Amino acid sequence: MTNDNAKPIFADFNEFYIKAVEPLKAANPIFVRLDGKTKGDTRVIFAYFLYQEKKWKVNADTHIDRLKIAFDLGAKGNDPFVIKALRDNNGEYLAIKGQPVRNSKLYIYAVEAK
């Protein structure tokens, strides 16, 4: 079992994308997801980043193309995310503004402050 504290924490989403996602994609151009798999759930955390004074965890089954959409929106000067409540209202997740929530393939969740 991996220690989540060993996962990198980035100052913001742009730093996360540039320092973690782009090198991964460059080294593995066939990867669709951060974990390199094509299907299946995972609770494995790829990395963390800070956004709106909260720490967010990015699950390894997040699709790289969705992260690219968010990065491109941010590069245009737009805030790419909207914070939404989980169905049970016991947490929050990030969704990309203007993208359908259903089948989003973006798995970024708020880390509860302890």
Short mmCIF file of C-alpha atoms in Angstrom, two decimals:
data_model
loop_
_atom_site.label_atom_id
_atom_site.label_comp_id
_atom_site.label_asym_id
_atom_site.label_seq_id
_atom_site.Cartn_x
_atom_site.Cartn_y
_atom_site.Cartn_z
CA MET A 1 0.00 0.00 0.00
CA THR A 2 1.41 3.35 -0.97
CA ASN A 3 1.65 6.28 1.37
CA ASP A 4 -0.38 9.16 -0.09
CA ASN A 5 1.89 11.62 1.69
CA ALA A 6 4.62 10.56 -0.73
CA LYS A 7 2.59 11.88 -3.66
CA PRO A 8 3.66 15.29 -5.00
CA ILE A 9 1.73 18.40 -4.02
CA PHE A 10 1.71 21.20 -6.58
CA ALA A 11 1.07 24.89 -5.90
CA ASP A 12 -1.72 25.05 -8.50
CA PHE A 13 -3.31 23.20 -11.40
CA ASN A 14 -0.98 24.72 -14.02
CA GLU A 15 2.11 23.57 -12.15
CA PHE A 16 0.56 20.11 -11.75
CA TYR A 17 -0.17 19.89 -15.47
CA ILE A 18 3.23 21.19 -16.63
CA LYS A 19 5.39 19.24 -14.15
CA ALA A 20 3.43 15.98 -13.84
CA VAL A 21 1.05 15.45 -16.76
CA GLU A 22 3.07 16.80 -19.70
CA PRO A 23 6.21 14.75 -18.89
CA LEU A 24 4.09 11.62 -18.38
CA LYS A 25 2.35 12.11 -21.73
CA ALA A 26 5.64 12.90 -23.49
CA ALA A 27 7.22 9.71 -22.13
CA ASN A 28 4.08 7.62 -22.80
CA PRO A 29 2.22 9.07 -25.81
CA ILE A 30 -0.22 6.16 -25.95
CA PHE A 31 -1.51 6.76 -22.39
CA VAL A 32 -5.17 7.76 -22.24
CA ARG A 33 -5.27 7.89 -18.44
CA LEU A 34 -2.70 8.93 -15.87
CA ASP A 35 -2.26 5.30 -14.77
CA GLY A 36 -1.73 4.05 -18.32
CA LYS A 37 -4.75 1.73 -18.19
CA THR A 38 -7.76 1.95 -20.48
CA LYS A 39 -10.55 0.93 -18.10
CA GLY A 40 -11.41 0.12 -14.53
CA ASP A 41 -11.72 2.16 -11.36
CA THR A 42 -8.89 3.02 -9.08
CA ARG A 43 -8.61 4.73 -5.74
CA VAL A 44 -4.92 5.37 -6.38
CA ILE A 45 -3.96 9.01 -6.06
CA PHE A 46 -1.68 10.37 -8.79
CA ALA A 47 -0.87 13.76 -7.22
CA TYR A 48 -2.29 16.72 -5.32
CA PHE A 49 -2.63 20.40 -6.18
CA LEU A 50 -3.97 23.48 -4.45
CA TYR A 51 -7.00 25.35 -5.79
CA GLN A 52 -9.10 27.99 -4.07
CA GLU A 53 -7.33 27.47 -0.75
CA LYS A 54 -8.08 23.73 -0.73
CA LYS A 55 -6.01 20.65 -1.42
CA TRP A 56 -7.31 18.45 -4.24
CA LYS A 57 -6.38 14.87 -5.07
CA VAL A 58 -6.22 13.68 -8.66
CA ASN A 59 -7.07 10.01 -9.07
CA ALA A 60 -4.90 7.99 -11.43
CA ASP A 61 -7.88 6.97 -13.60
CA THR A 62 -8.38 10.59 -14.73
CA HIS A 63 -8.17 10.99 -18.51
CA ILE A 64 -5.28 13.10 -19.77
CA ASP A 65 -7.35 14.76 -22.52
CA ARG A 66 -9.74 16.18 -19.88
CA LEU A 67 -6.80 17.68 -18.00
CA LYS A 68 -5.62 19.22 -21.29
CA ILE A 69 -9.05 20.85 -21.80
CA ALA A 70 -8.81 22.40 -18.33
CA PHE A 71 -5.21 23.50 -18.92
CA ASP A 72 -6.11 25.13 -22.25
CA LEU A 73 -9.01 27.02 -20.61
CA GLY A 74 -6.64 28.24 -17.92
CA ALA A 75 -4.07 29.30 -20.53
CA LYS A 76 -6.72 31.56 -22.07
CA GLY A 77 -7.11 33.30 -18.71
CA ASN A 78 -10.29 31.50 -17.71
CA ASP A 79 -10.84 29.60 -14.47
CA PRO A 80 -11.40 26.09 -15.87
CA PHE A 81 -13.14 24.57 -12.86
CA VAL A 82 -16.39 24.67 -10.99
CA ILE A 83 -16.62 23.10 -7.52
CA LYS A 84 -19.54 20.70 -7.12
CA ALA A 85 -20.87 18.72 -4.18
CA LEU A 86 -20.73 14.94 -4.21
CA ARG A 87 -24.11 13.19 -4.36
CA ASP A 88 -24.05 12.46 -0.65
CA ASN A 89 -22.96 16.05 0.12
CA ASN A 90 -20.00 14.66 2.06
CA GLY A 91 -17.33 16.19 -0.12
CA GLU A 92 -16.57 18.16 -3.23
CA TYR A 93 -15.14 17.51 -6.66
CA LEU A 94 -13.98 19.61 -9.58
CA ALA A 95 -15.73 19.67 -12.94
CA ILE A 96 -14.63 21.52 -16.06
CA LYS A 97 -16.79 24.53 -16.84
CA GLY A 98 -18.88 23.95 -19.95
CA GLN A 99 -18.25 20.20 -20.03
CA PRO A 100 -20.93 17.58 -19.35
CA VAL A 101 -20.71 16.11 -15.87
CA ARG A 102 -21.91 12.70 -17.00
CA ASN A 103 -19.01 10.50 -18.05
CA SER A 104 -16.57 13.35 -17.37
CA LYS A 105 -13.55 11.07 -16.83
CA LEU A 106 -12.13 13.75 -14.52
CA TYR A 107 -11.63 12.49 -10.97
CA ILE A 108 -10.43 15.35 -8.77
CA TYR A 109 -11.71 15.43 -5.19
CA ALA A 110 -11.24 17.79 -2.25
CA VAL A 111 -9.07 16.43 0.53
CA GLU A 112 -10.83 16.77 3.85
CA ALA A 113 -8.97 18.92 6.34
CA LYS A 114 -8.17 16.84 9.41
#
